[in-house]
CSV table of C-alpha atoms in Angstrom, one decimal:
chain,number,residue,atom,x,y,z
A,1,MET,CA,-69.9,-67.4,10.5
A,2,PRO,CA,-72.7,-67.1,13.1
A,3,HIS,CA,-75.7,-65.0,12.2
A,4,PRO,CA,-76.3,-61.9,14.3
A,5,ALA,CA,-79.0,-62.3,17.0
A,6,ILE,CA,-82.4,-61.0,16.3
A,7,THR,CA,-83.3,-58.2,18.6
A,8,PRO,CA,-86.8,-57.7,20.0
A,9,THR,CA,-87.2,-54.6,17.7
A,10,ASP,CA,-86.4,-56.8,14.7
A,11,ALA,CA,-88.9,-59.4,15.8
A,12,ARG,CA,-91.6,-56.9,16.1
A,13,GLN,CA,-90.9,-55.5,12.7
A,14,MET,CA,-90.9,-58.9,11.1
A,15,ALA,CA,-94.2,-59.8,12.8
A,16,LYS,CA,-95.7,-56.5,11.6
A,17,ILE,CA,-94.8,-57.4,8.0
A,18,ILE,CA,-96.0,-61.0,8.2
A,19,ASP,CA,-99.4,-59.7,9.6
A,20,ARG,CA,-99.9,-57.5,6.6
A,21,PRO,CA,-103.1,-58.4,4.6
A,22,ASP,CA,-101.1,-58.0,1.4
A,23,PHE,CA,-98.1,-60.0,2.7
A,24,GLU,CA,-98.1,-62.5,-0.3
A,25,ARG,CA,-97.9,-59.6,-2.8
A,26,TRP,CA,-95.3,-57.8,-0.6
A,27,ALA,CA,-93.2,-60.9,-0.4
A,28,ALA,CA,-93.4,-61.5,-4.2
A,29,ARG,CA,-92.2,-58.0,-4.9
A,30,ALA,CA,-89.4,-58.4,-2.4
A,31,ARG,CA,-88.2,-61.6,-4.0
A,32,SER,CA,-88.3,-59.9,-7.4
A,33,THR,CA,-85.5,-57.6,-6.3
A,34,GLY,CA,-83.2,-60.5,-5.7
A,35,GLY,CA,-82.6,-59.6,-2.1
A,36,CYS,CA,-81.5,-56.0,-2.8
A,37,SER,CA,-80.7,-54.2,0.4
A,38,GLN,CA,-81.6,-50.7,-0.9
A,39,PRO,CA,-84.3,-51.1,-3.6
A,40,VAL,CA,-85.5,-48.1,-5.6
A,41,PHE,CA,-89.3,-47.5,-5.2
A,42,LEU,CA,-91.1,-46.4,-8.3
A,43,THR,CA,-94.5,-44.7,-8.5
A,44,GLY,CA,-96.6,-43.9,-11.5
A,45,THR,CA,-98.7,-45.5,-14.3
A,46,VAL,CA,-98.0,-47.3,-17.6
A,47,SER,CA,-100.5,-47.6,-20.4
A,48,HIS,CA,-100.2,-49.8,-23.5
A,49,VAL,CA,-102.2,-48.4,-26.4
A,50,HIS,CA,-102.7,-50.0,-29.9
A,51,THR,CA,-100.9,-47.6,-32.3
A,52,GLY,CA,-103.5,-48.2,-35.0
A,53,THR,CA,-106.9,-48.1,-33.2
A,54,GLY,CA,-106.0,-46.3,-30.0
A,55,GLU,CA,-107.5,-49.1,-28.0
A,56,LEU,CA,-106.2,-49.4,-24.5
A,57,LEU,CA,-104.6,-52.8,-24.2
A,58,HIS,CA,-103.2,-52.7,-20.7
A,59,HIS,CA,-103.0,-50.2,-17.8
A,60,TYR,CA,-100.8,-50.5,-14.8
A,61,SER,CA,-100.6,-48.3,-11.7
A,62,THR,CA,-98.4,-48.6,-8.7
A,63,ASP,CA,-101.4,-47.6,-6.6
A,64,ARG,CA,-102.2,-51.3,-6.5
A,65,GLU,CA,-98.8,-52.3,-5.1
A,66,PRO,CA,-98.0,-52.6,-1.4
A,67,ASP,CA,-97.4,-49.2,0.0
A,68,GLY,CA,-98.3,-47.7,-3.4
A,69,ALA,CA,-94.8,-48.2,-4.9
A,70,LEU,CA,-93.0,-50.8,-7.0
A,71,PRO,CA,-89.6,-51.9,-5.7
A,72,VAL,CA,-86.8,-52.6,-8.2
A,73,ALA,CA,-83.2,-53.6,-7.5
A,74,CYS,CA,-80.6,-50.9,-7.2
A,75,LYS,CA,-78.2,-52.8,-9.5
A,76,THR,CA,-75.2,-51.3,-7.9
A,77,ARG,CA,-71.8,-52.9,-8.6
A,78,ARG,CA,-70.5,-52.1,-5.1
A,79,ALA,CA,-70.7,-54.9,-2.6
A,80,SER,CA,-70.3,-52.4,0.3
A,81,ARG,CA,-73.6,-50.9,-0.7
A,82,CYS,CA,-75.6,-53.9,-1.8
A,83,PRO,CA,-74.0,-57.4,-1.7
A,84,ALA,CA,-76.9,-59.1,-3.5
A,85,CYS,CA,-76.9,-56.8,-6.6
A,86,ALA,CA,-73.1,-56.7,-6.7
A,87,GLU,CA,-72.9,-60.5,-6.7
A,88,ILE,CA,-75.4,-60.7,-9.7
A,89,TYR,CA,-73.2,-58.2,-11.6
A,90,ARG,CA,-70.0,-60.1,-10.7
A,91,ALA,CA,-71.5,-63.4,-11.9
A,92,ASP,CA,-72.7,-61.8,-15.2
A,93,THR,CA,-69.4,-60.2,-15.8
A,94,TYR,CA,-67.6,-63.5,-15.2
A,95,GLN,CA,-69.8,-65.3,-17.8
A,96,LEU,CA,-69.3,-62.5,-20.4
A,97,ILE,CA,-65.5,-62.3,-20.0
A,98,ARG,CA,-65.2,-66.1,-20.1
A,99,ALA,CA,-67.4,-66.4,-23.2
A,100,GLY,CA,-65.2,-63.8,-24.9
A,101,LEU,CA,-62.1,-65.8,-24.2
A,102,ALA,CA,-63.3,-69.4,-24.4
A,103,GLY,CA,-66.5,-69.3,-26.3
A,104,GLY,CA,-70.1,-69.7,-25.4
A,105,LYS,CA,-73.1,-67.3,-25.2
A,106,GLY,CA,-73.3,-67.2,-29.0
A,107,ILE,CA,-69.5,-66.9,-29.4
A,108,PRO,CA,-67.7,-69.8,-31.1
A,109,GLU,CA,-65.2,-71.9,-29.2
A,110,SER,CA,-62.6,-71.1,-31.9
A,111,VAL,CA,-62.2,-67.7,-30.2
A,112,SER,CA,-60.0,-69.4,-27.6
A,113,GLY,CA,-57.3,-69.6,-30.3
A,114,HIS,CA,-57.3,-65.9,-31.0
A,115,PRO,CA,-54.3,-63.9,-29.5
A,116,ALA,CA,-55.4,-62.3,-26.2
A,117,ALA,CA,-53.6,-60.6,-23.3
A,118,PHE,CA,-54.4,-59.4,-19.8
A,119,VAL,CA,-53.1,-55.8,-19.5
A,120,THR,CA,-52.7,-53.6,-16.4
A,121,LEU,CA,-52.2,-49.9,-16.8
A,122,THR,CA,-51.3,-48.0,-13.7
A,123,ALA,CA,-51.3,-44.4,-12.6
A,124,PRO,CA,-48.0,-42.4,-12.3
A,125,SER,CA,-46.5,-41.6,-8.9
A,126,PHE,CA,-47.9,-38.6,-7.0
A,127,GLY,CA,-45.5,-39.1,-4.1
A,128,PRO,CA,-44.1,-42.1,-2.1
A,129,VAL,CA,-46.7,-44.0,-0.1
A,130,HIS,CA,-46.5,-46.9,2.4
A,131,ALA,CA,-46.6,-50.1,0.4
A,132,ARG,CA,-46.3,-53.9,0.8
A,133,ARG,CA,-44.3,-55.8,-1.7
A,134,GLU,CA,-43.7,-59.5,-1.8
A,135,ARG,CA,-41.0,-61.3,-3.6
A,136,ASN,CA,-41.3,-64.8,-5.0
A,137,GLY,CA,-41.7,-67.2,-2.1
A,138,GLY,CA,-43.8,-64.7,-0.1
A,139,ARG,CA,-41.0,-62.7,1.5
A,140,VAL,CA,-42.2,-59.2,2.4
A,141,GLU,CA,-39.8,-56.4,1.5
A,142,ARG,CA,-39.3,-53.3,3.5
A,143,CYS,CA,-41.5,-50.4,2.6
A,144,HIS,CA,-39.1,-47.6,1.6
A,145,PRO,CA,-35.7,-48.3,3.0
A,146,ARG,CA,-33.4,-45.3,2.3
A,147,ARG,CA,-30.2,-45.0,4.3
A,148,ASN,CA,-29.2,-41.5,3.2
A,149,ALA,CA,-32.6,-39.9,2.8
A,150,LYS,CA,-32.8,-36.3,3.7
A,151,PRO,CA,-35.8,-34.6,5.3
A,152,CYS,CA,-38.3,-33.0,2.9
A,153,PRO,CA,-39.2,-29.3,3.2
A,154,HIS,CA,-41.8,-30.3,5.9
A,155,GLY,CA,-39.2,-32.1,8.0
A,156,VAL,CA,-40.2,-35.6,7.1
A,157,VAL,CA,-37.7,-38.3,6.0
A,158,ALA,CA,-39.1,-40.2,3.1
A,159,SER,CA,-38.0,-43.5,4.4
A,160,CYS,CA,-39.8,-46.5,6.0
A,161,GLY,CA,-38.1,-49.8,6.9
A,162,VAL,CA,-41.3,-51.5,8.1
A,163,ARG,CA,-42.4,-54.8,6.5
A,164,HIS,CA,-46.1,-54.0,6.5
A,165,SER,CA,-48.7,-56.6,7.1
A,166,SER,CA,-51.6,-56.9,4.6
A,167,ASP,CA,-54.0,-55.2,7.0
A,168,ASP,CA,-51.7,-52.4,8.0
A,169,PRO,CA,-53.9,-49.2,8.0
A,170,ARG,CA,-50.9,-47.2,6.8
A,171,LEU,CA,-50.8,-48.9,3.4
A,172,GLY,CA,-51.5,-46.3,0.7
A,173,GLU,CA,-50.9,-43.3,3.0
A,174,PRO,CA,-48.3,-40.8,1.8
A,175,LEU,CA,-45.0,-40.8,3.7
A,176,CYS,CA,-45.4,-37.0,3.8
A,177,PRO,CA,-49.0,-35.8,3.4
A,178,ASP,CA,-47.9,-32.2,2.7
A,179,CYS,CA,-45.6,-33.3,-0.2
A,180,TYR,CA,-48.1,-35.7,-1.8
A,181,ASP,CA,-49.7,-34.4,-5.0
A,182,TYR,CA,-53.4,-34.9,-4.1
A,183,ALA,CA,-54.5,-32.5,-6.9
A,184,GLY,CA,-52.7,-34.7,-9.4
A,185,SER,CA,-54.3,-37.9,-8.2
A,186,VAL,CA,-57.8,-36.4,-8.3
A,187,LEU,CA,-57.2,-35.0,-11.8
A,188,PHE,CA,-55.9,-38.4,-13.0
A,189,ASN,CA,-59.0,-40.2,-11.7
A,190,ALA,CA,-61.2,-37.7,-13.5
A,191,LEU,CA,-59.3,-37.9,-16.8
A,192,ALA,CA,-58.5,-41.6,-16.8
A,193,PRO,CA,-61.4,-42.5,-19.2
A,194,GLU,CA,-60.0,-40.0,-21.7
A,195,LEU,CA,-56.5,-41.4,-21.3
A,196,TRP,CA,-57.9,-44.9,-21.9
A,197,ARG,CA,-59.7,-43.7,-25.1
A,198,ARG,CA,-56.4,-42.2,-26.4
A,199,PHE,CA,-54.6,-45.4,-25.5
A,200,THR,CA,-57.0,-47.5,-27.7
A,201,LEU,CA,-56.5,-45.2,-30.6
A,202,ALA,CA,-52.8,-45.2,-30.3
A,203,LEU,CA,-52.8,-49.0,-30.1
A,204,ARG,CA,-54.7,-49.3,-33.3
A,205,ARG,CA,-52.5,-46.8,-35.1
A,206,TYR,CA,-49.4,-48.7,-34.0
A,207,LEU,CA,-50.8,-52.0,-35.3
A,208,ALA,CA,-51.8,-50.5,-38.6
A,209,LYS,CA,-48.4,-49.0,-39.1
A,210,SER,CA,-46.6,-52.2,-38.1
A,211,ALA,CA,-48.6,-54.1,-40.7
A,212,GLY,CA,-48.1,-51.4,-43.4
A,213,LEU,CA,-51.8,-50.7,-43.7
A,214,THR,CA,-53.9,-47.6,-43.8
A,215,GLN,CA,-56.5,-47.2,-41.1
A,216,LYS,CA,-59.2,-48.2,-43.6
A,217,GLU,CA,-57.3,-51.3,-44.7
A,218,PHE,CA,-56.6,-52.1,-41.0
A,219,ARG,CA,-60.3,-52.1,-40.1
A,220,GLU,CA,-61.0,-54.4,-43.1
A,221,THR,CA,-58.3,-56.8,-41.9
A,222,LEU,CA,-58.2,-56.9,-38.0
A,223,ALA,CA,-60.7,-56.1,-35.2
A,224,VAL,CA,-59.4,-55.3,-31.7
A,225,SER,CA,-61.8,-56.0,-28.8
A,226,PHE,CA,-61.4,-54.6,-25.3
A,227,ALA,CA,-63.0,-55.3,-21.9
A,228,LYS,CA,-61.7,-53.3,-19.0
A,229,VAL,CA,-62.4,-52.6,-15.4
A,230,ALA,CA,-61.1,-49.8,-13.1
A,231,GLU,CA,-59.8,-50.7,-9.7
A,232,TYR,CA,-58.8,-48.4,-6.9
A,233,GLN,CA,-55.4,-48.9,-5.5
A,234,ARG,CA,-54.6,-48.4,-1.8
A,235,ARG,CA,-53.5,-44.9,-2.4
A,236,GLY,CA,-56.9,-44.0,-3.8
A,237,VAL,CA,-55.9,-43.8,-7.5
A,238,VAL,CA,-57.5,-45.9,-10.2
A,239,HIS,CA,-55.6,-48.4,-12.4
A,240,PHE,CA,-57.1,-50.3,-15.3
A,241,HIS,CA,-57.2,-54.1,-15.9
A,242,ALA,CA,-58.1,-55.0,-19.5
A,243,VAL,CA,-58.6,-58.0,-21.7
A,244,ILE,CA,-57.5,-57.2,-25.3
A,245,ARG,CA,-58.2,-59.7,-28.1
A,246,PHE,CA,-57.4,-59.9,-31.8
A,247,ASP,CA,-60.2,-61.0,-34.2
A,248,GLY,CA,-60.7,-61.1,-37.9
A,249,PRO,CA,-62.6,-58.2,-39.5
A,250,ASP,CA,-66.0,-59.8,-38.7
A,251,GLY,CA,-65.3,-60.2,-35.0
A,252,PRO,CA,-64.9,-63.3,-32.9
A,253,THR,CA,-66.4,-65.5,-35.7
A,254,SER,CA,-63.4,-64.7,-38.0
A,255,THR,CA,-59.7,-65.6,-37.6
A,256,PRO,CA,-57.2,-62.7,-37.3
A,257,PRO,CA,-54.3,-62.6,-39.8
A,258,ASP,CA,-51.1,-64.5,-39.0
A,259,TRP,CA,-49.1,-61.3,-38.4
A,260,ALA,CA,-51.5,-60.3,-35.6
A,261,ASN,CA,-49.8,-62.3,-32.8
A,262,VAL,CA,-49.4,-62.0,-29.1
A,263,ARG,CA,-45.9,-60.5,-29.5
A,264,LEU,CA,-47.2,-57.7,-31.6
A,265,LEU,CA,-50.1,-57.1,-29.2
A,266,GLU,CA,-47.6,-56.7,-26.3
A,267,ASP,CA,-45.4,-54.3,-28.4
A,268,ALA,CA,-48.5,-52.3,-29.3
A,269,VAL,CA,-49.7,-52.0,-25.7
A,270,ARG,CA,-46.3,-50.8,-24.4
A,271,HIS,CA,-46.0,-48.3,-27.2
A,272,ALA,CA,-49.5,-46.9,-26.8
A,273,ALA,CA,-49.2,-46.7,-23.0
A,274,GLY,CA,-46.0,-44.6,-23.3
A,275,ALA,CA,-47.2,-42.5,-26.2
A,276,VAL,CA,-50.4,-40.9,-24.9
A,277,SER,CA,-51.1,-38.2,-22.4
A,278,VAL,CA,-54.0,-35.8,-21.5
A,279,THR,CA,-53.8,-32.2,-20.6
A,280,THR,CA,-55.8,-30.9,-17.7
A,281,PRO,CA,-57.9,-27.7,-18.0
A,282,ALA,CA,-56.4,-24.6,-16.4
A,283,ALA,CA,-58.1,-22.9,-13.5
A,284,PRO,CA,-57.5,-19.6,-11.7
A,285,GLY,CA,-54.2,-20.0,-9.9
A,286,VAL,CA,-53.8,-23.6,-11.2
A,287,PRO,CA,-51.9,-24.1,-14.4
A,288,SER,CA,-52.7,-26.9,-16.8
A,289,ARG,CA,-50.6,-30.0,-16.6
A,290,SER,CA,-50.0,-33.2,-18.6
A,291,LEU,CA,-50.9,-36.6,-17.2
A,292,SER,CA,-49.9,-40.0,-18.6
A,293,TRP,CA,-49.9,-43.7,-17.5
A,294,GLY,CA,-47.4,-44.9,-14.9
A,295,THR,CA,-44.2,-46.7,-15.9
A,296,GLN,CA,-45.6,-50.0,-14.6
A,297,VAL,CA,-47.3,-51.7,-17.6
A,298,ASP,CA,-48.0,-55.4,-17.3
A,299,VAL,CA,-48.9,-57.5,-20.3
A,300,ARG,CA,-49.6,-61.2,-19.8
A,301,THR,CA,-50.7,-63.8,-22.5
A,302,ILE,CA,-54.0,-65.5,-21.8
A,303,THR,CA,-54.0,-69.2,-22.6
A,304,SER,CA,-56.5,-72.1,-22.3
A,305,ALA,CA,-54.0,-73.9,-20.0
A,306,GLY,CA,-51.1,-72.6,-17.9
A,307,THR,CA,-50.6,-69.9,-15.3
A,308,LEU,CA,-53.0,-67.4,-16.7
A,309,THR,CA,-56.1,-69.2,-18.0
A,310,GLN,CA,-59.2,-67.8,-19.5
A,311,GLN,CA,-61.2,-68.8,-16.4
A,312,ALA,CA,-58.7,-67.2,-14.1
A,313,VAL,CA,-58.8,-63.9,-16.0
A,314,ALA,CA,-62.6,-63.9,-16.1
A,315,GLY,CA,-62.7,-64.5,-12.3
A,316,TYR,CA,-60.2,-61.7,-11.7
A,317,ILE,CA,-62.0,-59.2,-13.9
A,318,ALA,CA,-65.4,-60.1,-12.3
A,319,LYS,CA,-64.2,-59.7,-8.7
């Protein structure tokens, strides 16, 4: 990809920076942010004092920094706001997830033999939206083909026979904006973390009951580890991707019991996803409502070799 041309204004600004008497210091501080495109500038002082004698050991002031401020990286996770910081976060996430599945970074390689699954929990439907679906072989299906669909109260027929391209701007848009439950989608996004918390509790309860253990006995027998990310769908609603792993009671260094297998993990996920809900708070003119996960729950076994490897999952979570 060709680099954009440098304008005369850019050249003058670059020359002005290079001609600064403190350019070396300025450049060192710029490098320390890792190329952050929107650094945070801190001002103030720091004093290190010996707790016993009160002696001043070190004093720092941003007054001695270029322009009187210390730049630090924004550390955002969003590539649209700062590609450099987002890439650092992505790379760190990949290494952490991969180590949690295959070992490394202080985690034994034996963890790769522990039952683990890649789980996707989706939001419920808030109304039909334009979608692109592919069958095996890459054949694109029609969006919403309905032969006998009747118009909605707003006169819109909830049908679309288009085979949308991947860059079609209509993807994710409601077939009828007036029918779409925007309030429900906003509330779901706001309460999704609580719904996730309840999911993890229900999953552990199901596992304990399946093994015939009390909750205390369960914690002394099996540990369940989670790593999740939230991703926005085209329709603007979040869904969760999660890695769930079984360990022994001491974590990844200990082996889970034989009864804690992948089949049980899948059963527990599907049960917990269908068992939990969260009630929204009521507001003047707006009654409370119950929100739960969508019907599409995907559970896939993670293996060291095959279609869904530990490296592939780490890469997907980190993206």
